[in-house]
CSV table of C-alpha atoms in Angstrom, one decimal:
chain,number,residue,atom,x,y,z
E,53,UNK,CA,5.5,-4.6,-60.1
E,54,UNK,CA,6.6,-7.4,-57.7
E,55,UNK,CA,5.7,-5.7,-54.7
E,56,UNK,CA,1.8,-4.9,-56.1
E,57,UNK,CA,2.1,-8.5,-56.5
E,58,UNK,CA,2.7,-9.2,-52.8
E,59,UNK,CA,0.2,-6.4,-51.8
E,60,UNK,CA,-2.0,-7.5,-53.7
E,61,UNK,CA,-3.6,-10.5,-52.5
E,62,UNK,CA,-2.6,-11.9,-49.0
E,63,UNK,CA,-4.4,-15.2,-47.9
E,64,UNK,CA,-5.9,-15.1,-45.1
E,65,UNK,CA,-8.3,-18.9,-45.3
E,66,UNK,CA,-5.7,-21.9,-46.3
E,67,UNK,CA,-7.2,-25.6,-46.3
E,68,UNK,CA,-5.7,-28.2,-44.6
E,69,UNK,CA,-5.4,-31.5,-46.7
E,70,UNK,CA,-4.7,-34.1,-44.5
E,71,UNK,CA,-2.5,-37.0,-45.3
E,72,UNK,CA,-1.8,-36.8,-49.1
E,73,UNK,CA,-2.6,-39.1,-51.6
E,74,UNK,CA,-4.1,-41.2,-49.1
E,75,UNK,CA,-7.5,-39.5,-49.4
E,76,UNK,CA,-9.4,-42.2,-49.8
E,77,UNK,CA,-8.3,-43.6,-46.7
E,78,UNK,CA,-8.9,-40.9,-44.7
E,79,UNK,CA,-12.3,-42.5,-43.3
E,80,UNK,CA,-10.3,-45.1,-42.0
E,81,UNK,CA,-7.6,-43.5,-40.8
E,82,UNK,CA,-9.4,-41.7,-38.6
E,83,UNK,CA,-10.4,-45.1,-36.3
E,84,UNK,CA,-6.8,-45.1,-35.1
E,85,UNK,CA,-6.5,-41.3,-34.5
E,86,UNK,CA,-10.0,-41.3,-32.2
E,87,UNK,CA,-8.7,-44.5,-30.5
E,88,UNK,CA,-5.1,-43.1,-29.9
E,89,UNK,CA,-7.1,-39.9,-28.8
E,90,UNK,CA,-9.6,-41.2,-26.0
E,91,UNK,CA,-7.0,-43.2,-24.9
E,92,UNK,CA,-4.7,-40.3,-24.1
E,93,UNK,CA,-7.8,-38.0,-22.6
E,94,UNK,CA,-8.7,-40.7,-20.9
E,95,UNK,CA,-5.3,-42.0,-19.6
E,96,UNK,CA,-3.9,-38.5,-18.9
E,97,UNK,CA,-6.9,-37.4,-17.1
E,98,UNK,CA,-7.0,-40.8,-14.7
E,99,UNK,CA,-3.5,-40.1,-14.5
E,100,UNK,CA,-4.0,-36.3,-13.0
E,101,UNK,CA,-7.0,-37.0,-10.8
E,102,UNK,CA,-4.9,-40.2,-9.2
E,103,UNK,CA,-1.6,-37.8,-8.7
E,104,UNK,CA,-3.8,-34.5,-7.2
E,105,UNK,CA,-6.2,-36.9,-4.6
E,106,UNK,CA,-3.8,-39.5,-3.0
E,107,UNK,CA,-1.5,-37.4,-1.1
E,108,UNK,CA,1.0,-40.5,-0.8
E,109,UNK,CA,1.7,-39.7,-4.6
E,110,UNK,CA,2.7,-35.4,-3.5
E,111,UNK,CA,5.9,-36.2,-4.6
E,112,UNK,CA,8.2,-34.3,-6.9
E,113,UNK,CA,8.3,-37.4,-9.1
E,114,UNK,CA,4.3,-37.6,-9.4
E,115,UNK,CA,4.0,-33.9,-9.5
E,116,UNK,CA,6.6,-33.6,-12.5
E,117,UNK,CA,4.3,-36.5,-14.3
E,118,UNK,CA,1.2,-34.8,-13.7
E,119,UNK,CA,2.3,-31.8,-15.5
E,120,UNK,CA,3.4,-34.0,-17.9
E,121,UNK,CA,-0.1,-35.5,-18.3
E,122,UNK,CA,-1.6,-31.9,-18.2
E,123,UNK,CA,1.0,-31.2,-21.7
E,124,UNK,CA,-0.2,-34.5,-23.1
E,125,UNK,CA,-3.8,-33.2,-23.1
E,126,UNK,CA,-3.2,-30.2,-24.6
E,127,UNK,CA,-0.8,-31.5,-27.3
E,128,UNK,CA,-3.2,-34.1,-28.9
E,129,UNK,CA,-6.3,-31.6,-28.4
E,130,UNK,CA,-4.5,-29.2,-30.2
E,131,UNK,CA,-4.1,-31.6,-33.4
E,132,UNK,CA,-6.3,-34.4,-33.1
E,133,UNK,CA,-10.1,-33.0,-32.8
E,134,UNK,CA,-8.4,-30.9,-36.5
E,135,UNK,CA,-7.0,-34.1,-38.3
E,136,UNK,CA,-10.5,-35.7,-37.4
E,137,UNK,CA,-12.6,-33.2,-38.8
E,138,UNK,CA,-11.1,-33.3,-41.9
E,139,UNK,CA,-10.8,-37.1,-42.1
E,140,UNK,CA,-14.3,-37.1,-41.4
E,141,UNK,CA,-16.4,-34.2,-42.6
E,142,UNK,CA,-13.5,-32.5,-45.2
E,143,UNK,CA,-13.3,-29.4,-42.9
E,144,UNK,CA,-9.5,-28.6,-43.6
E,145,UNK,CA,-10.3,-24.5,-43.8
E,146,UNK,CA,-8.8,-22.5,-41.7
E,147,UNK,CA,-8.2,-18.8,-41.2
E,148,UNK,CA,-4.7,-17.6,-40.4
E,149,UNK,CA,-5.2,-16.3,-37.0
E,150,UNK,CA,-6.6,-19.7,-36.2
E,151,UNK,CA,-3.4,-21.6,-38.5
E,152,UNK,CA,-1.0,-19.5,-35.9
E,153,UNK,CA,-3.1,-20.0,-32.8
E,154,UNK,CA,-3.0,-23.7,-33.6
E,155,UNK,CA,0.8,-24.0,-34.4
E,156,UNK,CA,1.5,-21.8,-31.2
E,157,UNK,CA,0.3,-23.8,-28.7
E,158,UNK,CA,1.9,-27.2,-30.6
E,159,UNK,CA,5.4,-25.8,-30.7
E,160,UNK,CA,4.6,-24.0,-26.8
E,161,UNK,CA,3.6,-27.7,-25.8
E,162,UNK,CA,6.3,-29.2,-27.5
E,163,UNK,CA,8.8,-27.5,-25.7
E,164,UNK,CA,7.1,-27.8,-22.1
E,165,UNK,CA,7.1,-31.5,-22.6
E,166,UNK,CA,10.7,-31.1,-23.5
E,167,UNK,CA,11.6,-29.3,-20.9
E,168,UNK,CA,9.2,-31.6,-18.3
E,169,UNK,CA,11.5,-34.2,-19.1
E,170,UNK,CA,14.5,-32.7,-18.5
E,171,UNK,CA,13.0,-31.8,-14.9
E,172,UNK,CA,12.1,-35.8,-14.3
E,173,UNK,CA,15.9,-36.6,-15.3
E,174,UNK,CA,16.9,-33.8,-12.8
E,175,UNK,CA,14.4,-35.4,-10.4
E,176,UNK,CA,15.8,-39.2,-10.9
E,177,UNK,CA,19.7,-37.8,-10.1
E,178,UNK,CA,18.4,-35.9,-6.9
E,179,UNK,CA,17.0,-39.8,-5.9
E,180,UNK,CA,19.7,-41.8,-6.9
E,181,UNK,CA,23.0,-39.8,-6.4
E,182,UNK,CA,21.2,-37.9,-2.9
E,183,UNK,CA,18.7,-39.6,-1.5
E,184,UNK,CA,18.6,-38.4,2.1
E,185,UNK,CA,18.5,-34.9,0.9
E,186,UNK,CA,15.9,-35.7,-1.8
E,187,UNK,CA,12.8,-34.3,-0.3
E,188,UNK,CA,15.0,-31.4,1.0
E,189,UNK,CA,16.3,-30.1,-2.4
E,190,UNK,CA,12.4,-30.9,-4.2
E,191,UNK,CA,10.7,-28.8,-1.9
E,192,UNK,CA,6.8,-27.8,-2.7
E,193,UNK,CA,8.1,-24.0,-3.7
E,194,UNK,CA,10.8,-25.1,-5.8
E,195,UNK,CA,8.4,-27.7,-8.0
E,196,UNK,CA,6.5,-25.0,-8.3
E,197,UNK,CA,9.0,-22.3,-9.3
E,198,UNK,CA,10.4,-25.1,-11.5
E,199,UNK,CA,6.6,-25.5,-13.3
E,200,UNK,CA,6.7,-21.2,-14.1
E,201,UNK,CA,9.8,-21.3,-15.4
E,202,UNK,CA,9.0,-24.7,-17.9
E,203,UNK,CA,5.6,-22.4,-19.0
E,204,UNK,CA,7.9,-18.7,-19.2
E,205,UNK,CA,10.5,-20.5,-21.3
E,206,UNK,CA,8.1,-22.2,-23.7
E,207,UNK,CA,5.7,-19.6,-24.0
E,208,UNK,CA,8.2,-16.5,-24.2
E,209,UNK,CA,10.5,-18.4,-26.6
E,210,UNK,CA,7.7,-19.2,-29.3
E,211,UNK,CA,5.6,-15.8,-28.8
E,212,UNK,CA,8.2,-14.0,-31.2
E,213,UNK,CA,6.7,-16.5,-33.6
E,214,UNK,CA,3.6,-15.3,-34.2
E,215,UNK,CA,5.2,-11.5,-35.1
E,216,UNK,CA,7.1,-13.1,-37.5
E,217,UNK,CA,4.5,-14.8,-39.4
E,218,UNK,CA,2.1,-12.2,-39.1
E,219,UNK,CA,4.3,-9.5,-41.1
E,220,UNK,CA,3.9,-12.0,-44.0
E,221,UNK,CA,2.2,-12.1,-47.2
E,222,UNK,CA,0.9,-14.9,-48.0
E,223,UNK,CA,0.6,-14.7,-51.8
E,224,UNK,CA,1.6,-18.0,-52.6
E,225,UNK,CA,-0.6,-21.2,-52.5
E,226,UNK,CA,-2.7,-21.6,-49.5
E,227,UNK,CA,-3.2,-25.5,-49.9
E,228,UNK,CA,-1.3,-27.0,-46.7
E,229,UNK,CA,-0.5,-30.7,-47.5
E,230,UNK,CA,-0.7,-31.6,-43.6
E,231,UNK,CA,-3.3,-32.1,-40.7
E,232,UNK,CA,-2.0,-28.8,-38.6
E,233,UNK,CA,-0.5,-25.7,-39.0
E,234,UNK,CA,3.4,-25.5,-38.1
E,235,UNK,CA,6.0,-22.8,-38.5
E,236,UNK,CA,8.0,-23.4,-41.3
E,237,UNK,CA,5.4,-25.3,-43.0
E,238,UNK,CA,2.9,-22.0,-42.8
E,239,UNK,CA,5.8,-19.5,-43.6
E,240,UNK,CA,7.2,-21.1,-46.6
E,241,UNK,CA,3.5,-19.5,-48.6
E,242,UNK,CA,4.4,-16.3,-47.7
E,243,UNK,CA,6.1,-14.5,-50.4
E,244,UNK,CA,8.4,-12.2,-48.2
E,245,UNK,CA,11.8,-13.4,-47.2
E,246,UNK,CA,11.7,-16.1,-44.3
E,247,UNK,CA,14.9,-16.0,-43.4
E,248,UNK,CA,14.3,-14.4,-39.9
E,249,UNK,CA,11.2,-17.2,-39.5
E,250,UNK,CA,14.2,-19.8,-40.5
E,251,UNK,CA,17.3,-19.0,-38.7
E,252,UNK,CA,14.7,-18.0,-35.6
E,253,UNK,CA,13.1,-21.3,-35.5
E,254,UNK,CA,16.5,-23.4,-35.6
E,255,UNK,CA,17.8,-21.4,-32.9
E,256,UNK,CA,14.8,-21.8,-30.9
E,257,UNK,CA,15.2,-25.8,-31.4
E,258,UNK,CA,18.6,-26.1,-30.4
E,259,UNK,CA,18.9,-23.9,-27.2
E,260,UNK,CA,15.2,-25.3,-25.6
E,261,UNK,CA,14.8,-29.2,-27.1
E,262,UNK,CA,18.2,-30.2,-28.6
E,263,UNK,CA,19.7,-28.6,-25.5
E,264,UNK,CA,17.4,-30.9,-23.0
E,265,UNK,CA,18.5,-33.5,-24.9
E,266,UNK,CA,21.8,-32.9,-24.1
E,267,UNK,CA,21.3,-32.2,-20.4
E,268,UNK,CA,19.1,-35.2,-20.0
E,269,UNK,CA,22.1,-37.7,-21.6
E,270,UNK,CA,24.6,-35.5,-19.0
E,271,UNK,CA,21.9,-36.4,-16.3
E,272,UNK,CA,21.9,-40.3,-17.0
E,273,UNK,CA,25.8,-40.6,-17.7
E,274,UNK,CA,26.2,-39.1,-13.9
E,275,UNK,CA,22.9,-41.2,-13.1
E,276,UNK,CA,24.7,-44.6,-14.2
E,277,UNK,CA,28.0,-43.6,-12.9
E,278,UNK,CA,26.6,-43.1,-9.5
E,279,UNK,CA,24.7,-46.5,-9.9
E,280,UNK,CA,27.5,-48.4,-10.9
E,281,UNK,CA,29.6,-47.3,-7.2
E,282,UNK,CA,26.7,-49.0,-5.3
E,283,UNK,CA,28.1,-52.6,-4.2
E,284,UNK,CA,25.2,-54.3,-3.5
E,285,UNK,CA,23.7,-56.2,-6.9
E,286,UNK,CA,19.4,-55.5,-5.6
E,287,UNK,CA,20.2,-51.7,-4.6
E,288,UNK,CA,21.6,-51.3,-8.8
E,289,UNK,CA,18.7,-52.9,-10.1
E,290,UNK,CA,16.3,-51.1,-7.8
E,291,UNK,CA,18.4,-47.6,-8.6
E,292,UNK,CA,17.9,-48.5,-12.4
E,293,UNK,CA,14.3,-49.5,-11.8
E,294,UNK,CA,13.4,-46.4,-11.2
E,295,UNK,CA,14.6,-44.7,-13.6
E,296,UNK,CA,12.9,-47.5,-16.4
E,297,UNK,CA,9.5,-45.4,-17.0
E,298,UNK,CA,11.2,-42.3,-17.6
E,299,UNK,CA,13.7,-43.5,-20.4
E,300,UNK,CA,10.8,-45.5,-21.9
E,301,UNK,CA,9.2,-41.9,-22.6
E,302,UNK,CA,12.3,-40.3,-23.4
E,303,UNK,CA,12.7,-42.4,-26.0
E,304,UNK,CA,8.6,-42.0,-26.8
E,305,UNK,CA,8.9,-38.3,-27.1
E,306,UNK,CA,12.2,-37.7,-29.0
E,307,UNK,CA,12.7,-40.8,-31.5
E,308,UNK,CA,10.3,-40.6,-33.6
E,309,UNK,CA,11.3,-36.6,-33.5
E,310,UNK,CA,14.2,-37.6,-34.8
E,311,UNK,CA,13.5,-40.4,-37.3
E,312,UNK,CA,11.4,-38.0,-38.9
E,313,UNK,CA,14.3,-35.5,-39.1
E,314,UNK,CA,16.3,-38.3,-40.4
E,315,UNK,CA,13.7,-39.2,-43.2
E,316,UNK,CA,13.1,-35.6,-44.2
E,317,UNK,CA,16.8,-35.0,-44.5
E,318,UNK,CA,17.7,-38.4,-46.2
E,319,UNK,CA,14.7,-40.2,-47.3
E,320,UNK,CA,14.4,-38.1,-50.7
E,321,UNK,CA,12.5,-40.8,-52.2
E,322,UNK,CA,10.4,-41.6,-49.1
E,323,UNK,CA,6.4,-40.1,-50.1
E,324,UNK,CA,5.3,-37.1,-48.8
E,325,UNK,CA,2.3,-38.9,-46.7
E,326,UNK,CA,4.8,-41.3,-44.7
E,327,UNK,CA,6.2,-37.6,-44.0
E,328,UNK,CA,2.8,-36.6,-42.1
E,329,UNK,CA,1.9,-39.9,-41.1
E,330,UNK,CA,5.4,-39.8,-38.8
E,331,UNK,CA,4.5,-36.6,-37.9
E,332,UNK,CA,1.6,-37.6,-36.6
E,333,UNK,CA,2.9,-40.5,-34.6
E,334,UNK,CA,5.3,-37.6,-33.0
E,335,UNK,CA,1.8,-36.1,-31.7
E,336,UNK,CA,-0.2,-38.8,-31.2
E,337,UNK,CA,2.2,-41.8,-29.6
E,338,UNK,CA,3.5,-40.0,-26.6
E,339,UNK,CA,0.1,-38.7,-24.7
E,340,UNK,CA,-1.2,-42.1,-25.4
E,341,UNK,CA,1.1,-44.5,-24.3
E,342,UNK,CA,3.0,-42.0,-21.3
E,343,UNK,CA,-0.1,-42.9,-18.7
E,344,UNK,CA,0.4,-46.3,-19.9
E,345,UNK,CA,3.8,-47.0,-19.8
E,346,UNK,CA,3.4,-45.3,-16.0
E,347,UNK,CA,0.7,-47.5,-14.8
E,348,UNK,CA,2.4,-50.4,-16.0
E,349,UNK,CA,5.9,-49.7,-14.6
E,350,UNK,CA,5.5,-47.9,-11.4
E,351,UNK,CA,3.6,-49.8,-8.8
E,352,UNK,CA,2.3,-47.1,-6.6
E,353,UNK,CA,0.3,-45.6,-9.5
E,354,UNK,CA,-0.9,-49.1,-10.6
E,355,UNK,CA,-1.8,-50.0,-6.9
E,356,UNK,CA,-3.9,-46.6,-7.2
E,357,UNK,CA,-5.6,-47.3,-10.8
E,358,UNK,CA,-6.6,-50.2,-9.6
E,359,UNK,CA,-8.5,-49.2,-6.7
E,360,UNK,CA,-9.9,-46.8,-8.6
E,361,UNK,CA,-11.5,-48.7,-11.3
E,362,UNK,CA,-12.1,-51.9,-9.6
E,363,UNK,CA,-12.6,-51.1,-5.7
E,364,UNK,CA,-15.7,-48.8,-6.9
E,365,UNK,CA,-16.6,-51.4,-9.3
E,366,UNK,CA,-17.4,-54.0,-6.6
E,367,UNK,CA,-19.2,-50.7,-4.6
């Protein structure tokens, strides 16, 4: 009789709620999440165009921040335009192939930015601890070989993914009390053991993101040790400079990762919309303020915005 029951009726169309119990604020909600949205299409895309026309900017730091950009694009297109329509015109339905299509390329992005990251860390010790042999290690062939392998690992890690989910039944409610689709969120409807989905997606997380955390904290400690053996006071700060931008976004991309992990784990009495509203922030804060944060701090990108905008302005 139980397994009629999960034959019986799969879904195959779940809705898509939003932000819970805040559904009367959705309308205005949704000013932030358009902002926060042009801002990062825009920024991103300013960002790219600068980085692929000025060939004094074809360097393996610029060329690791473009890809960045390009996975900042994707990431809020891939959740934004969704969490908008529903704010806006109540169009939370979704089919299933589309519910796994969208939480592939999150999780796929995810990881790339993670792993882009730990590539600009990589980048910053080559600078600081060899500089003469900088440009020398970075070649063209190797940032490139170092871009297929960030896409392979992401894609060919979360691919498995949508196997798993797709041998499912989905007999259980098909009501998702979220803007997007994601894993564990999508295969905890299904009424089949998820064990495999479970134990898969934890070991996914610690050998691609928790591991880059890792590496990237190695990379600094050798980073600051090198720093710290240079005698003269303006050569530190200069070292240290450069390295400013880059934590600013480490700390973008994975803190509010993991004060949401924190609040899921220990915040018991926290409500479930301050849940999805972090969420949110985790996919909305980075692409916006990354170009930002960039343009601000580095001055070669700034000297280039601002010829950009204003030099054609006077034109």
């Amino acid at each position: 009789m139980t397994a009629l029951n999960h034959t019986a009726v799969s879904h195959t169309v779940f809705h898509l709620l939003g932000i819970p119990g805040l559904e009367d604020q959705h309308m205005w909600i949704s000013i932030p999440f358009f902002i926060s949205y042009v801002i990062a299409l825009l920024g991103n895309s300013l960002l790219i165009c600068i980085i692929l026309t000025k060939r004094s900017l074809h360097e393996p730091m610029y060329l690791f921040l473009c890809m960045l950009a390009g996975a900042d694009i994707v990431l809020s297109t891939c959740t934004v335009p969704q969490a908008l329509a529903i704010f806006c015109f109540h169009a939370g339905e979704i089919s299933l192939d589309r519910c796994i299509t969208q939480l592939f390329f999150i999780h796929t992005t995810f990881i790339s930015e993670s792993g882009i990251l730990l590539v600009m860390a990589f980048d910053r010790y080559i600078a600081i601890c060899y500089p003469l042999r900088y440009t020398t290690i970075l070649t063209g062939a190797l940032i490139g070989k170092i871009g297929v392998t960030i896409f392979l690992r992401s894609y060919g890690t979360i691919f498995p993914i949508i196997f798993l989910l797709k041998r499912l039944t989905f007999c259980q409610n098909n009501i998702i009390p979220h803007t997007y689709c994601e894993h564990i969120g999508l295969a905890k409807y299904a009424c089949n053991d998820i064990y495999a989905n479970i134990w898969y997606g934890f070991s996914i997380l610690m050998l691609t993101v928790v591991l880059d955390v890792v590496l990237i904290f190695v990379s600094y400690v050798m980073i600051l040790r090198a720093v710290f053996c240079i005698p003269s006071r303006d050569a530190r700060h200069k070292a240290l400079n450069t390295c400013g931008s880059h934590v600013c976004i480490i700390i973008l991309f994975y803190g509010p990762g993991i004060f949401t992990i924190l609040t899921q784990r220990f915040g018991r009495h926290i409500p479930p919309h301050t849940h999805i509203l972090l969420a949110n922030v985790c996919m909305l804060a980075p692409p916006m303020l990354n170009p930002i944060i960039y343009g601000i701090k580095t001055k070669q990108i700034r000297e280039q915005v601002v010829h950009v905008l204003f030099t054609r302005q006077k034109s």
